[in-house]
Coordinates of C-alpha atoms in Angstrom, one line a residue:
X618 CA -21.3 7.6 -2.2
X619 CA -19.8 8.8 1.0
X620 CA -17.8 12.0 1.3
X621 CA -14.0 11.3 1.5
X622 CA -11.7 13.5 3.6
X623 CA -8.4 14.3 1.8
X624 CA -7.1 16.9 4.3
X625 CA -4.1 15.6 6.3
X626 CA -3.0 17.3 9.5
X627 CA 0.1 16.8 11.6
X628 CA -0.2 13.8 14.0
X629 CA -2.5 11.8 11.6
X630 CA -1.5 8.2 10.8
X631 CA -2.1 7.5 7.1
X632 CA -1.6 4.1 5.3
X633 CA -0.4 4.1 1.7
X634 CA -1.6 1.3 -0.6
X635 CA 0.2 1.7 -3.9
X636 CA -0.5 -0.2 -7.0
X637 CA -1.7 -0.2 -10.6
X638 CA -5.3 -1.2 -9.5
X639 CA -5.7 -2.7 -13.0
X640 CA -8.5 -3.3 -12.1
X641 CA -9.3 -2.5 -8.5
X642 CA -11.2 -5.3 -6.7
X643 CA -12.7 -6.5 -3.5
X644 CA -9.3 -7.9 -2.4
X645 CA -8.0 -4.3 -2.3
X646 CA -11.1 -3.2 -0.4
X647 CA -10.7 -6.0 2.2
X648 CA -7.0 -5.4 3.0
X649 CA -7.7 -1.7 3.3
X650 CA -10.4 -2.3 5.8
X651 CA -8.1 -4.7 7.7
X652 CA -5.2 -2.2 7.6
X653 CA -7.4 0.5 9.1
X654 CA -8.2 -1.8 12.1
X655 CA -4.9 -3.7 12.5
X656 CA -2.5 -0.7 12.3
X657 CA -4.7 1.9 14.0
X658 CA -4.8 4.2 10.9
X659 CA -6.7 7.4 10.6
X660 CA -6.8 7.3 6.8
X661 CA -5.7 5.2 3.9
X662 CA -4.6 6.6 0.5
X663 CA -4.8 4.4 -2.6
X664 CA -1.9 5.6 -4.7
X665 CA -3.0 4.7 -8.2
X666 CA 0.3 4.5 -10.2
X667 CA 0.8 5.7 -13.7
X668 CA 2.6 2.4 -14.4
X669 CA 4.5 -0.3 -12.7
X670 CA 8.3 -0.2 -13.5
X671 CA 8.5 -4.0 -12.8
X672 CA 5.8 -4.8 -15.4
X673 CA 6.5 -4.7 -19.2
X674 CA 3.0 -4.0 -20.3
X675 CA 1.4 -0.8 -19.2
X676 CA -2.0 -0.7 -17.4
X677 CA -5.3 0.8 -18.5
X678 CA -5.6 4.6 -18.6
X679 CA -5.2 6.1 -15.1
X680 CA -8.5 8.0 -15.4
X681 CA -10.4 4.7 -15.9
X682 CA -8.6 3.0 -13.0
X683 CA -9.2 6.0 -10.7
X684 CA -12.9 6.0 -11.6
X685 CA -13.2 2.3 -11.0
X686 CA -11.4 2.6 -7.7
X687 CA -13.8 5.3 -6.5
X688 CA -16.7 3.1 -7.4
X689 CA -15.5 0.1 -5.5
X690 CA -13.9 1.7 -2.4
X691 CA -16.7 3.6 -0.7
X692 CA -15.3 4.6 2.6
X693 CA -15.1 8.0 4.3
X694 CA -11.5 7.5 5.5
X695 CA -10.1 6.3 2.2
X696 CA -8.9 8.6 -0.6
X697 CA -8.2 7.5 -4.1
X698 CA -5.1 9.5 -5.2
X699 CA -3.2 10.1 -8.4
X700 CA -0.3 11.7 -6.4
X701 CA 2.4 10.0 -8.3
X702 CA 1.1 11.2 -11.7
X703 CA 0.8 14.8 -10.3
X704 CA 4.2 14.7 -8.5
X705 CA 6.0 13.1 -11.4
X706 CA 7.5 10.3 -9.2
X707 CA 8.0 6.9 -10.8
X708 CA 9.3 4.7 -8.0
X709 CA 7.8 4.1 -4.5
X710 CA 10.9 5.4 -2.7
X711 CA 10.6 8.7 -4.6
X712 CA 6.8 8.9 -3.8
X713 CA 7.3 8.2 -0.1
X714 CA 10.1 10.7 0.2
X715 CA 8.0 13.4 -1.5
X716 CA 5.0 12.7 0.7
X717 CA 7.0 13.0 3.9
X718 CA 8.3 16.3 2.7
X719 CA 4.9 17.6 1.5
X720 CA 3.1 16.5 4.7
X721 CA 5.5 17.1 7.7
X722 CA 4.2 15.7 10.9
X723 CA 2.0 13.1 9.2
X724 CA 2.8 9.5 10.1
X725 CA 2.8 7.5 6.9
X726 CA 2.7 3.7 6.8
X727 CA 3.5 1.8 3.6
X728 CA 1.0 -1.1 3.1
X729 CA 1.8 -4.3 1.1
X730 CA 0.8 -7.9 0.8
X731 CA 3.2 -10.7 1.8
X732 CA 3.8 -11.5 -1.8
X733 CA 5.3 -8.1 -2.3
X734 CA 7.5 -8.5 0.8
X735 CA 9.0 -11.6 -0.8
X736 CA 10.2 -9.5 -3.8
X737 CA 10.6 -6.2 -2.0
X738 CA 14.4 -6.3 -2.3
X739 CA 14.0 -6.0 -6.1
X740 CA 12.3 -2.6 -5.7
X741 CA 14.5 0.5 -6.5
X742 CA 15.9 1.9 -3.2
X743 CA 13.9 -0.5 -1.1
X744 CA 16.0 0.2 1.9
X745 CA 15.2 3.9 1.7
X746 CA 11.5 3.0 1.9
X747 CA 12.1 0.9 5.1
X748 CA 14.2 3.7 6.6
X749 CA 11.6 6.5 5.8
X750 CA 8.3 5.0 6.9
X751 CA 7.0 2.0 8.9
X752 CA 5.7 -0.9 6.7
X753 CA 2.6 -2.9 7.3
X754 CA 2.5 -6.4 5.7
X755 CA -0.9 -8.1 5.4
X756 CA -1.3 -11.8 4.4
X757 CA -3.3 -14.9 4.8
X758 CA -1.7 -17.7 6.8
X759 CA -0.4 -19.5 3.7
X760 CA 1.8 -16.6 2.7
X761 CA 3.9 -16.6 5.9
X762 CA 6.7 -18.9 4.7
X763 CA 7.7 -16.7 1.7
X764 CA 7.5 -13.6 3.8
X765 CA 9.5 -15.0 6.7
X766 CA 12.4 -16.0 4.3
X767 CA 12.3 -12.7 2.3
X768 CA 15.5 -10.8 2.1
X769 CA 13.9 -7.6 3.4
X770 CA 12.5 -9.5 6.4
X771 CA 15.9 -10.9 7.2
X772 CA 17.8 -7.6 6.9
X773 CA 15.2 -5.7 9.0
X774 CA 14.4 -8.5 11.5
X775 CA 15.6 -6.3 14.3
X776 CA 12.9 -3.7 13.4
X777 CA 9.9 -6.2 13.4
X778 CA 6.9 -5.4 15.6
X779 CA 5.0 -8.4 16.8
X780 CA 1.5 -8.9 15.3
X781 CA -0.2 -8.5 18.7
X782 CA 1.3 -5.0 18.9
X783 CA 0.3 -4.0 15.3
X784 CA -1.5 -0.9 16.4
X785 CA 1.8 0.6 17.5
X786 CA 3.1 0.5 14.0
X787 CA 1.7 3.8 12.9
X788 CA 3.5 5.8 15.6
X789 CA 6.7 3.7 15.5
X790 CA 9.9 5.3 14.2
X791 CA 11.2 3.8 11.0
X792 CA 12.7 1.4 10.4
X793 CA 9.7 -0.7 11.7
X794 CA 7.5 -3.3 10.1
X795 CA 4.8 -5.6 11.2
X796 CA 3.3 -8.8 9.7
X797 CA -0.5 -9.2 10.3
X798 CA -2.3 -12.3 9.4
X799 CA -5.8 -11.5 8.0
X800 CA -8.5 -13.5 6.2
X801 CA -8.0 -12.7 2.6
X802 CA -10.2 -12.5 -0.5
X803 CA -8.8 -14.8 -3.1
X804 CA -8.8 -12.3 -6.0
X805 CA -6.1 -10.7 -8.1
X806 CA -6.1 -8.1 -10.9
X807 CA -4.4 -10.5 -13.2
X808 CA -7.1 -13.1 -12.7
X809 CA -9.8 -10.6 -13.5
X810 CA -8.0 -9.5 -16.6
X811 CA -7.6 -13.1 -17.7
X812 CA -11.4 -13.6 -17.6
X813 CA -11.8 -10.7 -20.1
X814 CA -13.9 -8.7 -17.5
X815 CA -11.4 -5.8 -17.7
X816 CA -10.4 -5.3 -21.2
X817 CA -8.3 -2.4 -22.3
X818 CA -9.8 -0.2 -24.9

């Protein structure tokens, strides 16, 4: 397994991919690799959440999910982090605000799939997230319709960076967001759980 660099210095551009990773899979790996290229990122942090406030049922133990994430995401520029558990933050807006305070000078970019953009307006303090850090949205071509009609996309249309200029996102001043079409791996954590391949003890 390759050595992962966790040190962040001022001027770095770091993508943040948050989620329960219950379980992590090749789809997460793929969008991480695409985000590194498309948005010109120096690093990506997987923020493995203690739990998802929008989901009724809790995920598997965080230690198990962290271990599985480290096994599947073998990249020297990707860090698997339990920052939220250590910082005691529950919502993404709290996490982003804390990270920007703890790492002054680091350019953070929040990463999400187009399916999340479609329901982004349901997240607690979603406007604060948009106003704090640039947002990179990754999707396969079929996801564009729901993303284009999303409330967040409509409200922040003025701040959209065109896909051909996606590498400018990391150094853009928030609010800024960019939609990048990428070939996607057709996998989801819920599908894997449904097969019984990731059973909770």
